[in-house]
XYZ file of C-alpha atoms in Angstrom:
246
model
C 8.031 -17.144 1.180
C 4.587 -17.456 -0.569
C 4.601 -21.341 -0.210
C 5.395 -20.978 3.586
C 2.200 -18.936 3.356
C 0.006 -21.305 1.541
C 1.108 -23.983 4.349
C 0.658 -21.302 7.553
C -2.883 -20.241 5.635
C -3.750 -24.173 4.504
C -3.007 -24.374 8.882
C -5.067 -21.765 9.742
C -8.864 -21.660 10.749
C -10.818 -20.405 7.850
C -11.872 -16.794 9.647
C -7.523 -16.287 11.419
C -6.550 -16.780 7.560
C -9.295 -15.100 5.926
C -7.852 -12.453 8.415
C -4.473 -13.058 6.621
C -5.101 -12.111 2.926
C -7.071 -8.961 4.141
C -4.640 -7.682 5.976
C -1.637 -8.050 4.331
C 0.093 -9.444 0.665
C 3.631 -10.281 1.108
C 5.732 -10.597 -1.729
C 9.704 -11.399 -2.595
C 10.369 -7.273 -2.882
C 8.300 -5.983 0.283
C 4.995 -6.883 2.440
C 2.782 -4.806 1.985
C 0.511 -3.939 4.998
C -1.991 -1.824 7.713
C -0.443 1.610 8.256
C 0.070 1.327 11.796
C 1.075 4.819 14.355
C 4.053 3.650 14.325
C 4.421 4.374 10.681
C 3.483 8.229 11.548
C 7.711 8.933 11.496
C 8.485 7.302 8.103
C 5.149 8.194 5.856
C 5.596 11.796 7.359
C 8.888 11.816 5.723
C 7.821 9.729 2.475
C 4.687 12.747 1.902
C 7.172 15.477 2.311
C 9.742 14.180 -0.478
C 7.421 13.033 -3.186
C 4.849 15.975 -2.592
C 6.396 19.131 -1.271
C 4.222 21.583 -2.664
C 1.055 19.735 -1.038
C 3.089 19.091 1.976
C 2.788 22.954 3.519
C -0.614 22.022 4.304
C 0.244 19.360 5.985
C 1.566 19.302 9.228
C 2.903 16.169 10.952
C 0.178 15.897 13.785
C -2.344 15.797 11.021
C -0.946 12.638 10.378
C -2.299 11.483 13.971
C -5.568 12.313 13.480
C -6.096 10.257 10.276
C -5.270 7.813 12.087
C -8.418 8.494 14.168
C -10.337 9.114 11.281
C -12.554 6.098 10.429
C -12.530 7.359 6.890
C -9.255 7.353 5.776
C -7.111 4.063 5.104
C -4.193 3.860 4.766
C -1.121 0.465 3.817
C 2.582 0.798 3.492
C 4.854 -1.193 2.028
C 7.817 -1.562 3.987
C 11.181 -3.947 4.117
C 12.471 -5.378 7.568
C 15.771 -4.421 9.117
C 18.678 -7.626 8.215
C 18.626 -7.540 11.468
C 15.413 -8.325 12.340
C 13.589 -9.757 9.475
C 14.589 -13.599 10.996
C 12.633 -12.158 14.781
C 9.733 -10.370 12.221
C 8.766 -13.835 10.371
C 9.176 -15.801 13.521
C 6.671 -12.844 15.405
C 4.018 -12.836 12.215
C 4.339 -16.813 12.761
C 3.403 -16.851 16.579
C 1.451 -14.584 16.375
C -1.060 -16.380 13.545
C -0.929 -19.558 14.906
C -1.725 -19.192 18.690
C -4.710 -17.004 17.069
C -3.404 -13.574 17.861
C -3.424 -10.018 16.533
C -1.448 -9.882 13.104
C -0.040 -6.775 12.807
C 4.035 -7.155 13.956
C 4.696 -5.598 17.460
C 5.962 -1.836 18.003
C 9.582 -2.614 18.302
C 9.620 -4.699 15.164
C 7.494 -1.733 13.112
C 9.807 0.396 14.145
C 12.823 -1.564 12.364
C 10.961 -1.322 9.176
C 11.938 0.659 6.407
C 8.507 2.106 4.525
C 9.712 2.555 1.005
C 6.086 3.603 -0.130
C 2.435 4.160 1.271
C -1.168 4.721 -0.474
C -3.868 6.259 1.441
C -7.836 6.366 0.303
C -10.818 8.167 1.818
C -14.403 6.378 1.550
C -17.408 8.526 1.707
C -20.428 6.358 1.236
C -19.896 3.932 -1.148
C -16.660 5.989 -3.243
C -12.711 4.876 -2.002
C -10.901 8.062 -2.725
C -7.467 7.738 -3.423
C -5.567 10.409 -2.143
C -1.773 9.677 -2.087
C 0.009 7.191 -3.924
C 4.293 7.220 -2.872
C 7.443 5.617 -3.183
C 10.609 6.465 -1.604
C 12.648 7.727 -4.700
C 15.725 5.278 -4.381
C 12.654 2.225 -4.688
C 10.857 3.664 -7.402
C 10.736 1.623 -10.956
C 10.291 -1.629 -8.704
C 6.883 -2.064 -8.338
C 6.108 -1.150 -5.065
C 4.097 1.691 -6.745
C 2.025 -1.181 -7.861
C 1.922 -3.265 -5.383
C 0.549 -0.466 -3.047
C -2.105 0.586 -5.537
C -3.357 -3.459 -5.743
C -3.359 -3.432 -1.897
C -5.465 -0.155 -1.486
C -8.587 -1.348 -4.501
C -8.089 -5.030 -2.825
C -8.891 -2.528 1.147
C -11.641 -0.636 -0.103
C -13.223 -3.378 -2.120
C -13.295 -5.331 1.189
C -14.383 -2.373 3.175
C -17.536 -3.188 0.678
C -17.090 -0.221 -1.672
C -18.340 -0.015 -4.731
C -16.271 3.149 -6.742
C -12.962 3.838 -6.776
C -11.484 7.078 -8.263
C -8.451 9.339 -8.107
C -7.091 11.901 -9.739
C -3.283 12.333 -11.763
C -0.998 14.533 -13.244
C -2.202 14.846 -17.035
C 1.581 14.910 -18.350
C 2.334 10.940 -15.999
C 1.049 9.079 -18.853
C 3.322 5.963 -17.287
C 1.064 6.340 -14.317
C -2.305 6.488 -16.359
C -1.708 3.320 -18.316
C -0.816 1.634 -14.943
C -3.968 2.506 -13.688
C -6.223 1.695 -17.142
C -4.681 -1.690 -16.091
C -6.718 -2.094 -13.502
C -10.064 -0.915 -14.836
C -9.374 2.633 -13.828
C -11.114 4.948 -16.827
C -10.868 8.634 -17.700
C -13.910 10.865 -16.214
C -12.975 14.166 -16.433
C -10.648 16.389 -15.915
C -10.031 19.458 -12.778
C -8.356 22.634 -15.032
C -5.204 23.615 -12.593
C -5.828 21.259 -10.012
C -2.026 20.861 -8.698
C -0.810 24.022 -6.896
C 3.248 23.375 -7.884
C 1.836 24.604 -11.375
C -1.408 24.316 -12.204
C -0.909 20.970 -13.961
C -4.765 19.368 -14.688
C -5.473 16.831 -13.083
C -7.046 13.594 -15.178
C -10.625 12.224 -12.744
C -10.361 8.278 -13.300
C -12.103 5.987 -11.914
C -13.453 2.193 -11.529
C -17.334 2.313 -11.484
C -18.035 -0.725 -9.770
C -15.613 -3.119 -7.519
C -17.796 -5.220 -6.295
C -18.852 -6.699 -9.869
C -17.948 -10.350 -11.336
C -16.388 -9.022 -13.804
C -13.370 -6.781 -11.933
C -13.011 -9.204 -8.986
C -12.426 -11.586 -11.561
C -9.722 -9.491 -14.218
C -8.054 -7.884 -10.611
C -7.787 -11.642 -9.578
C -5.796 -12.317 -12.705
C -3.409 -9.170 -11.704
C -2.796 -9.566 -8.380
C -1.436 -13.530 -9.052
C 0.179 -11.909 -12.220
C 1.949 -9.215 -9.166
C 2.884 -12.372 -6.786
C 4.378 -14.539 -9.471
C 6.949 -11.663 -11.104
C 7.658 -10.472 -7.707
C 8.108 -14.518 -6.333
C 10.680 -14.125 -9.069
C 12.009 -11.430 -9.258
C 14.665 -9.815 -6.771
C 14.589 -9.166 -3.003
C 15.668 -5.004 -2.354
C 18.714 -6.750 0.086
C 20.303 -3.551 2.329
C 22.554 -4.202 4.614
C 22.518 -3.324 8.180
C 24.438 -0.130 7.656
C 22.692 0.709 5.047
C 18.965 0.100 6.624
C 20.199 2.467 9.089
C 21.153 4.909 6.999
C 18.086 4.772 4.873
C 16.160 4.948 8.354
C 17.751 7.954 9.665
């Protein structure tokens, strides 16, 4: 798939290829792309599964408002339906070669299983990551890292310099992943999490536009794509897909 992507980008115009690389990242595991309104029902379900205590303050209607908020940006990780994956890639190639919009058609997107999402808000030159969530059956498969990478990449392309986030003090695995991407501890928010009054560790990347960060980030991105190219794809039978989607 990565080889095919490179061939198509080579044949496309530089402008089209640049837009493609800015919007989507395709790995063996799943496709990471900007969130669309058709994704709201599944994002709502993932959010409530991952953050049950905090989700009490986020009614379904709030997700539509987020999509209209120019400061809010979301990326999703998705797996196409076993019955529709060929259709999605044919449609994607057709849109690319004809210069049309790169987002999948609504009918195709409705047959994708979202396995995770990430969101951030932009305030001046800061991007604050507010959530990274992965469906429980798909955790520990590199999807969370793909979402983080995609969110940072999108934030950098939106000309932010500072990227920040909070993480539970007890979540050492996540903290290790954040450090890998250049986050450093800059503070603590006492009793930040409402479910158990746990402290939050505040972490940040100071300059995502800097040459040093961009060089290291490009290496990380290449490593993720190389590992994912060798990874076993998420495979769902049509029946299992329909059950998960429900």
